[in-house]
Coordinates of C-alpha atoms and ligand atoms in Angstrom, one line a residue:
M1 CA 21.8 -37.8 -15.7
T2 CA 23.3 -34.3 -15.4
T3 CA 25.6 -33.5 -12.4
A4 CA 22.8 -31.4 -10.9
Q5 CA 20.4 -34.2 -11.2
S6 CA 22.8 -36.7 -9.7
E7 CA 23.3 -34.3 -6.8
A8 CA 19.5 -34.0 -6.4
G9 CA 19.3 -37.8 -6.4
A10 CA 22.0 -38.0 -3.8
A11 CA 20.3 -35.3 -1.7
A12 CA 17.1 -37.2 -1.9
A13 CA 18.8 -40.4 -0.6
R14 CA 20.4 -38.5 2.2
T15 CA 17.2 -36.6 3.2
V16 CA 14.4 -39.2 2.7
T17 CA 15.9 -42.0 4.8
D18 CA 14.0 -45.1 6.0
S19 CA 14.0 -43.8 9.5
L20 CA 12.5 -40.4 8.4
V21 CA 9.7 -42.1 6.5
A22 CA 9.1 -44.5 9.5
S23 CA 8.9 -41.5 11.8
L24 CA 6.6 -39.5 9.5
T25 CA 4.2 -42.3 8.8
R26 CA 3.9 -43.4 12.5
G27 CA 0.1 -43.6 13.2
V28 CA -0.9 -43.3 9.5
V29 CA -3.4 -46.1 8.8
G30 CA -2.9 -48.1 5.6
S31 CA -2.3 -51.7 4.9
G32 CA -1.7 -51.1 1.1
K33 CA 1.3 -49.6 -0.5
T34 CA 1.7 -46.4 -2.6
A35 CA 4.7 -44.2 -3.3
C36 CA 5.9 -40.7 -4.0
H37 CA 8.6 -39.6 -6.5
C38 CA 11.1 -36.9 -7.0
P39 CA 10.4 -34.8 -10.1
F40 CA 14.1 -33.8 -10.5
T41 CA 15.0 -37.4 -11.3
G42 CA 11.7 -39.2 -11.8
E43 CA 12.9 -41.7 -9.2
R44 CA 10.9 -43.1 -6.2
L45 CA 11.4 -41.1 -3.0
A46 CA 9.5 -43.3 -0.5
E47 CA 7.0 -46.1 -0.1
L48 CA 3.9 -45.0 1.8
P49 CA 0.9 -46.7 3.4
E50 CA -2.3 -46.7 1.3
A51 CA -5.6 -46.8 3.1
T52 CA -8.4 -49.2 2.3
E53 CA -12.1 -48.2 2.5
D54 CA -12.3 -49.7 6.0
E55 CA -9.2 -47.9 7.1
V56 CA -10.5 -44.5 5.9
A57 CA -13.7 -45.3 8.0
A58 CA -11.5 -46.2 11.0
A59 CA -9.5 -43.0 10.6
F60 CA -12.8 -41.0 10.9
D61 CA -13.8 -43.1 13.9
L62 CA -10.5 -42.3 15.6
A63 CA -10.9 -38.6 14.8
R64 CA -14.5 -38.5 15.9
A65 CA -13.6 -40.1 19.3
A66 CA -10.8 -37.5 19.8
Q67 CA -12.6 -34.4 18.7
P68 CA -14.9 -33.6 21.7
G69 CA -11.9 -33.6 24.1
W70 CA -10.0 -31.3 21.7
A71 CA -12.9 -29.0 21.3
A72 CA -13.4 -28.9 25.1
R73 CA -9.9 -27.4 25.6
P74 CA -9.9 -23.6 25.9
A75 CA -9.5 -21.9 22.5
R76 CA -6.4 -20.1 23.8
E77 CA -4.7 -23.4 24.5
R78 CA -5.4 -24.7 21.0
A79 CA -4.2 -21.3 19.6
G80 CA -1.0 -21.6 21.7
I81 CA -0.1 -24.8 19.7
A82 CA -0.3 -22.7 16.5
L83 CA 2.0 -20.1 17.9
R84 CA 4.6 -22.7 19.0
F85 CA 4.3 -24.2 15.5
H86 CA 5.1 -20.8 14.0
D87 CA 8.4 -20.7 15.9
L88 CA 9.4 -24.2 15.3
L89 CA 8.6 -24.0 11.6
L90 CA 10.8 -21.0 11.1
R91 CA 13.6 -22.6 13.1
R92 CA 13.5 -26.0 11.3
Q93 CA 12.6 -24.6 7.8
T94 CA 15.6 -26.2 6.1
E95 CA 14.1 -29.7 6.8
V96 CA 10.9 -28.9 5.1
L97 CA 12.4 -26.8 2.3
D98 CA 14.3 -29.9 1.2
L99 CA 11.2 -32.0 1.3
I100 CA 9.1 -29.5 -0.6
Q101 CA 11.8 -29.2 -3.3
L102 CA 12.3 -33.0 -3.5
E103 CA 8.6 -33.7 -3.8
T104 CA 7.4 -30.9 -6.1
G105 CA 10.6 -30.0 -8.1
K106 CA 10.1 -26.3 -7.4
S107 CA 12.9 -23.8 -6.8
R108 CA 13.9 -23.1 -3.2
L109 CA 12.7 -19.5 -3.3
S110 CA 9.2 -20.8 -4.4
A111 CA 9.3 -23.4 -1.6
H112 CA 10.1 -20.7 0.9
E113 CA 6.9 -18.9 0.0
E114 CA 5.1 -21.8 1.6
V115 CA 7.1 -21.4 4.9
Q116 CA 6.3 -17.7 4.9
S117 CA 2.5 -18.0 4.3
V118 CA 2.1 -20.9 6.8
A119 CA 4.0 -18.9 9.4
M120 CA 1.8 -15.9 8.7
A121 CA -1.4 -18.0 9.0
A122 CA -0.1 -19.7 12.2
R123 CA 0.5 -16.3 13.8
Y124 CA -2.7 -14.7 12.6
Y125 CA -5.0 -17.6 13.7
G126 CA -2.9 -18.2 16.8
R127 CA -3.5 -14.6 17.8
T128 CA -7.1 -14.1 16.6
A129 CA -8.9 -17.4 16.9
P130 CA -9.8 -17.1 20.6
G131 CA -11.4 -13.7 20.0
L132 CA -13.1 -14.8 16.7
L133 CA -14.6 -17.9 18.4
R134 CA -15.7 -16.1 21.6
P135 CA -19.5 -16.1 22.0
R136 CA -21.1 -12.8 21.0
R137 CA -24.1 -11.1 22.8
H138 CA -26.8 -9.7 20.6
L139 CA -29.8 -7.5 21.4
G140 CA -32.7 -9.9 21.8
A141 CA -36.2 -9.7 20.4
I142 CA -37.4 -7.7 23.4
P143 CA -34.4 -5.8 24.8
L144 CA -33.6 -6.8 28.4
L145 CA -36.3 -9.5 28.4
T146 CA -34.6 -11.6 25.7
Q147 CA -31.0 -12.4 26.2
V148 CA -29.1 -13.8 23.2
R149 CA -25.7 -15.3 22.7
E150 CA -24.3 -16.5 19.4
A151 CA -21.8 -19.3 19.9
R152 CA -19.5 -21.0 17.4
R153 CA -19.5 -24.8 17.4
P154 CA -17.0 -26.9 15.4
H155 CA -18.5 -29.1 12.7
G156 CA -16.9 -32.2 14.1
V157 CA -14.5 -34.0 11.8
V158 CA -13.4 -32.0 8.7
G159 CA -12.4 -33.9 5.6
Q160 CA -9.6 -32.1 3.9
I161 CA -8.4 -32.9 0.3
S162 CA -5.4 -31.1 -1.0
P163 CA -3.2 -31.0 -4.2
W164 CA 0.5 -31.4 -4.7
N165 CA 1.5 -27.9 -5.8
Y166 CA 1.8 -26.2 -2.4
P167 CA 2.1 -29.2 -0.1
L168 CA 3.0 -27.3 3.1
E169 CA 0.7 -24.3 2.6
L170 CA -2.3 -26.4 1.5
S171 CA -1.8 -28.9 4.3
A172 CA -0.7 -27.0 7.4
G173 CA -2.1 -23.7 6.3
D174 CA -5.6 -25.0 5.9
V175 CA -5.5 -27.6 8.7
L176 CA -4.6 -25.0 11.3
P177 CA -7.8 -22.9 11.2
A178 CA -9.9 -26.1 11.1
L179 CA -8.1 -27.4 14.2
L180 CA -8.2 -24.1 16.1
A181 CA -12.0 -24.0 15.6
G182 CA -12.2 -27.2 17.6
N183 CA -12.5 -29.7 14.8
A184 CA -10.5 -32.9 14.2
V185 CA -9.3 -33.3 10.6
V186 CA -9.0 -36.3 8.4
H187 CA -6.7 -35.2 5.6
K188 CA -6.0 -36.7 2.2
P189 CA -3.0 -34.9 0.7
D190 CA -1.8 -35.8 -2.7
T191 CA 0.4 -38.9 -2.3
E192 CA 3.2 -37.4 -4.4
T193 CA 3.7 -34.7 -1.8
A194 CA 2.6 -36.6 1.3
L195 CA 6.0 -36.4 3.1
T196 CA 5.7 -32.6 3.4
A197 CA 2.2 -32.9 4.9
L198 CA 3.3 -35.6 7.2
W199 CA 6.3 -33.5 8.3
A200 CA 4.0 -30.6 9.1
R201 CA 1.8 -33.0 11.1
R202 CA 4.7 -34.3 13.1
L203 CA 5.9 -30.8 13.9
L204 CA 2.4 -29.9 15.1
I205 CA 2.4 -33.0 17.3
E206 CA 5.7 -31.9 18.7
C207 CA 4.0 -28.6 19.5
G208 CA 1.4 -30.3 21.6
L209 CA -1.3 -31.4 19.1
P210 CA -3.0 -34.7 20.0
A211 CA -2.0 -37.1 17.1
E212 CA -5.6 -38.3 16.6
V213 CA -7.0 -34.9 15.8
W214 CA -5.0 -34.6 12.5
T215 CA -5.2 -38.0 10.8
V216 CA -3.7 -38.5 7.3
V217 CA -5.0 -41.1 4.8
L218 CA -3.3 -41.8 1.5
G219 CA -4.3 -43.3 -1.8
A220 CA -5.6 -42.7 -5.2
G221 CA -7.6 -39.5 -5.4
P222 CA -10.7 -41.0 -7.2
V223 CA -10.8 -43.8 -4.6
V224 CA -9.8 -42.3 -1.2
G225 CA -11.1 -38.7 -2.0
P226 CA -14.8 -39.7 -2.2
L227 CA -14.5 -41.8 0.9
V228 CA -13.3 -38.7 2.8
V229 CA -16.3 -36.8 1.5
E230 CA -18.5 -39.6 2.5
H231 CA -17.6 -39.5 6.2
A232 CA -16.8 -35.8 6.7
D233 CA -19.0 -33.3 8.7
Y234 CA -17.5 -30.6 6.5
V235 CA -15.3 -30.7 3.4
T236 CA -12.5 -28.4 2.4
F237 CA -11.1 -29.1 -1.0
T238 CA -8.3 -27.5 -3.0
G239 CA -7.6 -28.7 -6.5
S240 CA -9.0 -28.6 -10.0
T241 CA -12.4 -27.3 -11.0
R242 CA -13.3 -30.7 -12.5
T243 CA -12.7 -32.6 -9.3
G244 CA -14.0 -29.8 -7.1
R245 CA -17.4 -30.0 -8.8
T246 CA -17.8 -33.7 -8.0
V247 CA -16.6 -33.1 -4.4
A248 CA -19.2 -30.3 -4.0
Q249 CA -22.0 -32.5 -5.5
R250 CA -21.2 -35.4 -3.2
A251 CA -21.0 -33.1 -0.1
A252 CA -24.3 -31.4 -1.1
A253 CA -26.0 -34.8 -1.5
R254 CA -25.2 -35.4 2.2
L255 CA -26.2 -31.8 3.1
V256 CA -22.6 -31.3 4.3
G257 CA -21.0 -27.9 3.7
S258 CA -17.9 -27.5 1.6
S259 CA -15.4 -24.9 0.6
L260 CA -13.6 -25.2 -2.7
E261 CA -10.4 -23.5 -3.8
L262 CA -10.1 -24.3 -7.5
G263 CA -8.3 -23.3 -10.7
G264 CA -7.7 -19.9 -12.4
K265 CA -6.8 -18.3 -15.7
N266 CA -5.4 -15.1 -14.1
A267 CA -4.7 -11.9 -16.0
L268 CA -2.2 -9.2 -15.4
L269 CA -3.0 -5.8 -16.8
V270 CA -0.2 -3.3 -17.6
L271 CA -1.7 0.1 -18.0
R272 CA 0.0 2.8 -20.0
D273 CA 1.1 4.7 -16.8
A274 CA 2.7 1.6 -15.2
D275 CA 6.4 1.6 -14.1
L276 CA 7.4 -0.8 -16.9
D277 CA 10.6 -2.1 -15.2
R278 CA 8.7 -3.0 -12.1
A279 CA 5.8 -4.4 -14.1
A280 CA 8.1 -6.6 -16.1
E281 CA 9.9 -7.8 -13.0
G282 CA 6.7 -8.5 -11.2
A283 CA 5.2 -10.3 -14.2
V284 CA 8.1 -12.7 -14.4
R285 CA 7.6 -13.6 -10.8
A286 CA 3.9 -13.9 -11.2
C287 CA 4.1 -16.1 -14.3
F288 CA 7.0 -18.4 -13.4
S289 CA 7.1 -18.9 -9.6
S290 CA 6.7 -22.6 -8.9
A291 CA 7.1 -23.1 -12.7
G292 CA 3.6 -21.6 -13.0
Q293 CA 2.1 -24.4 -11.0
L294 CA 0.4 -21.9 -8.7
C295 CA -3.4 -21.3 -8.6
V296 CA -3.0 -17.5 -8.5
S297 CA -0.1 -17.3 -11.0
I298 CA -0.6 -15.3 -14.2
E299 CA -1.3 -17.0 -17.5
R300 CA -2.5 -13.9 -19.5
L301 CA -0.7 -10.6 -19.9
L302 CA -2.9 -7.8 -21.2
V303 CA -0.8 -4.8 -22.1
D304 CA -1.8 -1.3 -23.2
A305 CA -0.9 -1.2 -26.9
S306 CA 0.9 2.2 -26.5
V307 CA 3.5 0.6 -24.1
A308 CA 3.4 -3.0 -25.3
D309 CA 6.7 -3.0 -27.2
A310 CA 8.5 -1.2 -24.4
F311 CA 7.0 -3.6 -21.8
L312 CA 7.7 -6.7 -23.9
A313 CA 11.4 -5.8 -24.4
R314 CA 11.8 -5.6 -20.6
F315 CA 9.8 -8.7 -19.9
L316 CA 11.4 -10.9 -22.5
A317 CA 14.9 -9.9 -21.5
R318 CA 14.1 -11.0 -17.9
V319 CA 12.5 -14.3 -19.1
E320 CA 15.6 -15.2 -21.1
A321 CA 17.7 -14.5 -18.1
L322 CA 15.8 -16.9 -15.8
R323 CA 18.0 -19.7 -14.3
I324 CA 16.4 -23.1 -14.6
G325 CA 17.5 -26.3 -12.9
P326 CA 17.2 -28.9 -10.2
E327 CA 19.4 -27.3 -7.5
L328 CA 18.5 -27.9 -3.9
D329 CA 19.5 -24.4 -3.0
Y330 CA 18.8 -20.8 -3.6
G331 CA 20.0 -19.2 -6.8
V332 CA 17.8 -21.0 -9.3
D333 CA 14.6 -19.2 -10.5
V334 CA 12.5 -22.0 -12.0
G335 CA 12.4 -25.6 -11.1
S336 CA 10.8 -28.6 -12.7
L337 CA 7.2 -29.4 -13.4
S338 CA 5.9 -31.9 -10.9
S339 CA 5.0 -34.8 -13.1
A340 CA 4.8 -36.3 -16.6
A341 CA 1.1 -35.4 -16.7
Q342 CA 1.9 -31.7 -16.0
L343 CA 4.6 -31.7 -18.6
A344 CA 2.2 -33.3 -21.1
T345 CA -0.5 -30.6 -20.6
V346 CA 2.1 -27.8 -21.0
V347 CA 3.5 -29.3 -24.2
Q348 CA -0.1 -29.9 -25.6
H349 CA -1.1 -26.3 -24.8
V350 CA 2.0 -24.8 -26.5
E351 CA 1.8 -27.1 -29.5
D352 CA -1.9 -26.5 -30.0
A353 CA -1.3 -22.7 -29.9
R354 CA 1.7 -23.0 -32.3
A355 CA -0.3 -25.1 -34.7
R356 CA -3.2 -22.6 -34.7
G357 CA -0.9 -19.6 -35.5
A358 CA 0.5 -18.4 -32.2
T359 CA 4.0 -16.9 -32.1
V360 CA 6.5 -18.1 -29.5
L361 CA 8.4 -15.1 -28.2
A362 CA 10.4 -17.1 -25.6
G363 CA 11.0 -20.7 -24.6
G364 CA 8.5 -23.2 -26.0
R365 CA 10.3 -26.5 -25.5
P366 CA 10.7 -29.2 -22.8
R367 CA 14.2 -29.4 -21.3
P368 CA 14.9 -33.2 -20.8
D369 CA 18.6 -32.3 -20.5
L370 CA 17.8 -30.8 -17.1
G371 CA 15.4 -33.5 -15.8
P372 CA 12.4 -35.5 -17.1
Y373 CA 9.7 -32.8 -16.5
F374 CA 11.5 -29.5 -17.1
H375 CA 10.0 -27.0 -19.5
E376 CA 11.3 -23.6 -20.6
P377 CA 9.5 -20.5 -19.4
T378 CA 7.4 -19.8 -22.4
V379 CA 5.8 -16.6 -23.8
L380 CA 3.2 -16.7 -26.6
T381 CA 1.6 -14.0 -28.6
D382 CA -1.0 -13.9 -31.5
V383 CA -3.2 -16.1 -29.4
A384 CA -7.0 -16.3 -29.9
P385 CA -9.8 -18.7 -29.2
P386 CA -10.2 -21.6 -29.7
M387 CA -6.6 -22.1 -28.7
R388 CA -6.5 -24.1 -25.4
V389 CA -4.2 -21.5 -23.8
C390 CA -7.0 -19.0 -24.1
A391 CA -9.6 -20.8 -22.1
E392 CA -8.1 -23.6 -20.1
E393 CA -5.8 -23.4 -17.1
T394 CA -2.3 -24.5 -18.3
F395 CA -0.9 -24.7 -14.8
G396 CA 2.7 -24.4 -16.1
P397 CA 5.3 -21.9 -17.2
V398 CA 3.3 -20.5 -20.1
V399 CA 1.9 -17.0 -20.5
S400 CA 0.2 -15.4 -23.5
V401 CA 0.3 -11.7 -24.3
R402 CA -2.5 -9.6 -25.8
R403 CA -2.7 -5.9 -26.4
F404 CA -5.6 -3.6 -25.6
A405 CA -6.6 -0.1 -26.7
T406 CA -8.9 1.1 -23.9
E407 CA -9.6 0.5 -20.3
D408 CA -12.9 -1.0 -21.2
E409 CA -11.3 -3.5 -23.5
A410 CA -8.8 -4.5 -20.9
V411 CA -11.6 -5.2 -18.4
T412 CA -13.6 -7.2 -21.0
L413 CA -10.6 -9.3 -21.9
A414 CA -9.6 -9.9 -18.3
N415 CA -13.2 -11.0 -17.4
D416 CA -13.5 -13.2 -20.5
T417 CA -13.0 -16.4 -18.6
R418 CA -15.2 -18.8 -16.6
F419 CA -12.6 -18.6 -13.8
G420 CA -12.3 -15.8 -11.3
L421 CA -9.4 -16.3 -8.9
N422 CA -6.8 -13.6 -9.1
A423 CA -5.8 -10.6 -11.2
S424 CA -3.0 -8.0 -11.1
V425 CA -3.1 -4.4 -12.2
W426 CA 0.0 -2.3 -12.8
S427 CA -0.4 1.5 -12.7
R428 CA 1.2 4.5 -11.0
D429 CA -2.3 5.8 -10.4
A430 CA -3.7 3.9 -7.3
R431 CA -7.2 5.3 -7.8
R432 CA -7.4 4.2 -11.4
A433 CA -6.1 0.8 -10.5
R434 CA -8.7 0.4 -7.7
R435 CA -11.4 1.5 -10.1
I436 CA -10.4 -1.2 -12.5
A437 CA -10.1 -3.7 -9.7
A438 CA -13.7 -3.1 -8.8
R439 CA -14.7 -4.1 -12.3
L440 CA -12.8 -7.4 -12.3
R441 CA -14.7 -10.5 -11.5
C442 CA -12.2 -12.3 -9.2
G443 CA -11.6 -13.0 -5.6
T444 CA -8.2 -11.2 -5.3
V445 CA -6.7 -8.3 -7.2
N446 CA -3.1 -7.2 -6.6
I447 CA -2.0 -3.7 -7.5
N448 CA 1.6 -3.4 -8.5
E449 CA 2.2 -7.0 -7.4
G450 CA 1.3 -10.3 -9.2
Y451 CA -0.2 -12.4 -6.5
A452 CA 1.8 -12.3 -3.2
A453 CA 0.4 -9.1 -1.8
A454 CA -3.2 -10.4 -1.6
Y455 CA -2.2 -14.0 -0.8
G456 CA 0.2 -13.0 1.9
S457 CA -2.3 -10.7 3.6
V458 CA -3.8 -13.5 5.6
R459 CA -6.1 -11.1 7.6
A460 CA -8.1 -10.7 4.4
P461 CA -10.1 -13.5 2.7
M462 CA -8.6 -15.3 -0.4
G463 CA -10.6 -17.4 -2.8
G464 CA -12.4 -17.5 -6.1
M465 CA -15.5 -16.5 -8.0
G466 CA -17.1 -18.4 -10.8
D467 CA -15.4 -21.7 -11.6
S468 CA -12.5 -20.8 -9.2
G469 CA -14.4 -21.9 -6.2
L470 CA -16.7 -21.4 -3.3
G471 CA -15.8 -20.0 0.1
R472 CA -12.6 -18.4 1.3
R473 CA -9.4 -19.2 3.2
H474 CA -7.7 -16.6 5.4
G475 CA -9.3 -13.8 7.4
A476 CA -12.2 -14.4 9.8
E477 CA -14.1 -16.3 7.1
G478 CA -11.2 -18.8 6.8
L479 CA -11.7 -19.8 10.5
L480 CA -15.5 -19.3 10.9
K481 CA -16.3 -21.6 7.9
F482 CA -15.1 -24.4 10.1
T483 CA -17.8 -23.6 12.6
E484 CA -21.6 -23.7 12.8
P485 CA -23.2 -20.7 14.5
Q486 CA -25.5 -21.6 17.3
T487 CA -27.9 -19.0 18.8
V488 CA -29.0 -19.5 22.4
A489 CA -31.7 -17.1 23.5
R490 CA -33.1 -16.9 27.1
Q491 CA -36.5 -15.3 27.7
R492 CA -37.0 -13.6 31.0
L493 CA -40.0 -12.4 33.0
L494 CA -42.6 -12.1 30.1
P495 CA -43.3 -14.5 27.3
L496 CA -43.3 -13.4 23.6
A497 CA -47.1 -13.9 23.6
P498 CA -50.2 -12.4 25.1
S499 CA -50.0 -12.7 29.0
H500 CA -51.0 -11.0 32.2
G501 CA -54.6 -10.6 31.0
L502 CA -53.8 -8.9 27.7
D503 CA -56.0 -10.2 24.9
D504 CA -54.7 -10.7 21.4
R505 CA -55.8 -7.2 20.1
R506 CA -54.2 -5.3 23.0
Y507 CA -51.1 -7.4 22.9
T508 CA -50.5 -6.8 19.2
A509 CA -51.1 -3.1 19.6
L510 CA -48.5 -3.0 22.4
I511 CA -46.0 -4.9 20.3
S512 CA -46.6 -2.5 17.4
R513 CA -46.0 0.5 19.6
S514 CA -42.8 -1.1 21.0
L515 CA -41.5 -1.8 17.5
R516 CA -42.0 1.9 16.5
A517 CA -40.3 3.0 19.7
M518 CA -37.4 0.7 19.1
K519 CA -36.8 2.2 15.6
S520 CA -37.1 5.7 17.0
L521 CA -34.5 4.9 19.6
G522 CA -32.2 3.8 16.9
L523 CA -32.0 0.2 17.9
R524 CA -30.8 -2.2 15.3
Ligands
LIG601 P1 -6.9 -32.5 -8.7 O1 -8.3 -32.0 -8.6 O2 -6.6 -33.5 -9.7 O3 -6.5 -33.1 -7.2 C1 -6.7 -32.4 -6.0 C2 -6.8 -33.4 -4.9 O4 -8.1 -34.2 -5.1 C3 -5.8 -34.5 -4.8 O5 -5.5 -34.8 -3.5 C4 -6.4 -35.7 -5.5 O6 -5.8 -36.9 -5.2 C5 -7.8 -35.6 -5.1 N1 -8.8 -36.2 -6.0 C6 -8.7 -36.6 -7.2 N2 -9.9 -37.1 -7.7 C7 -10.7 -37.0 -6.7 C8 -12.1 -37.4 -6.5 N3 -12.8 -37.9 -7.5 N4 -12.7 -37.1 -5.4 C9 -12.1 -36.5 -4.3 N5 -10.8 -36.2 -4.4 C10 -10.1 -36.4 -5.6 O7 -6.0 -31.2 -8.8 P2 -4.4 -31.2 -8.9 O8 -4.1 -31.4 -10.3 O9 -3.8 -32.1 -7.9 O10 -4.1 -29.7 -8.5 C11 -4.0 -28.6 -9.4 C12 -5.2 -27.8 -9.4 O11 -5.5 -27.2 -8.1 C13 -5.1 -26.6 -10.3 O12 -6.3 -26.5 -11.0 C14 -5.0 -25.4 -9.4 O13 -5.4 -24.2 -9.9 C15 -5.8 -25.9 -8.2 N6 -5.4 -25.1 -7.0 C16 -6.2 -24.2 -6.5 C17 -5.8 -23.4 -5.4 C18 -6.7 -22.3 -4.8 O14 -6.4 -21.9 -3.7 N7 -7.7 -21.9 -5.5 C19 -4.6 -23.7 -4.8 C20 -3.8 -24.7 -5.3 C21 -4.2 -25.4 -6.4

């Protein structure tokens, strides 16, 4: 073990104490045993309760019993809890930054991204949820005679399934809008990062959340995940496209709605008029934040051939300068991969590309000297199908570079994927970049940024097209998907049918005249 690893191990022992684990798992149902591990060392971090089939059902019963009382509270009161959470999260961020790093192996700066985006989501939904959920009046079928209100009703109990890569963002960030909409949530985080999710839950409880409205169940994904889908009134899933497809099928079979935030194979386009220094800097962040284990991170660089050499010189110099390691502090750029399985996929993709003729421009090797799952930030070129790096999501610190000659070719290459999550366009000409953005088939496009501008703009929706998912988080949609619209129409004075001695013929003539008049008056 290196000194840095030993220090990480000691920090893990200091941070994840028995009393912390006991406090975080209070109220978590599970008579079985499971565990989470620290990627910096590969050692066990904590033993955790694993839920049986009956215990998952009991968690839903508990949530279902608590939900009506929670939904009956004024929306403003629910939102107030989110705003308190915002303040407490920022004040106590050190606690959760340590947990995120110890559970995921990412660098502290990447961990802080989670604090930032959850704080932004808490503020946004805390401020806007009461207004977004307020009943809306509409013009009725016959103005004045028909009065209509559209209300938003919570689904009931939302089943939430989340992965390990952004354990604070994908637990608290997604639970908050579901709760603010009046639902209870039964949440299955990935066991390997459950402590972070449980920490966020405990903080929300400190802020006033009734414990039963956010219940956590832990266990193997293929066992506990389907049970969550089986009981939920709505399912929100973040994870791989493969699992997302089965989740959607199970939910559809029950006629239960679902939103799916899935994988990506995101492209970054460097146009010939880009500021190459800024583009190189931004590309490094976009490719290697969280060691590339970020759904919106960039795995394909498409560079205008006329500036490719100049761009690559700048990009590679910055990649070579990246600091890698297991430090539990700022100052390191790239942390560890999260597990042996992640490292295996990365190694397979790099070796497959190398064997089929790709050239390694930087990195290309695991770094067991730093920790069991470290891998160098890796840049490949001369890539072409059927190399796995061309079509499959690597979800690691690996990016491939291709050159293009025309704008049309750049768009064709960028869209040549079944995924459609994120893209990035670098150009000094905002109109040109927007024109290209409109031709890209993906849910978010960042101009002169890799991913954070769109992801961090929580007032606007974020999500994927194609194999990258269904539905959106963030924005009004990110809250309203957790509700069912209900239309309540009250008819006054006259029925919507012949009455007061009008026969069918005179009634339909009157209605036809009224419809023409309503259009002439500009009514919608
Ligand atoms: P995964 O699909 O293996 O697991 C995700 C979650 O599903 C985990 O909690 C897992 O335990 C659970 N699960 C596993 N099998 C299940 C089943 N049969 N039924 C129900 N649940 C099951 O994904 P992962 O490897 O943990 O996460 C990485 C993936 O997540 C990547 O593809 C990444 O792009 C994607 N992701 C997408 C977004 C987004 O917003 N689009 C965000 C983060 C991660």
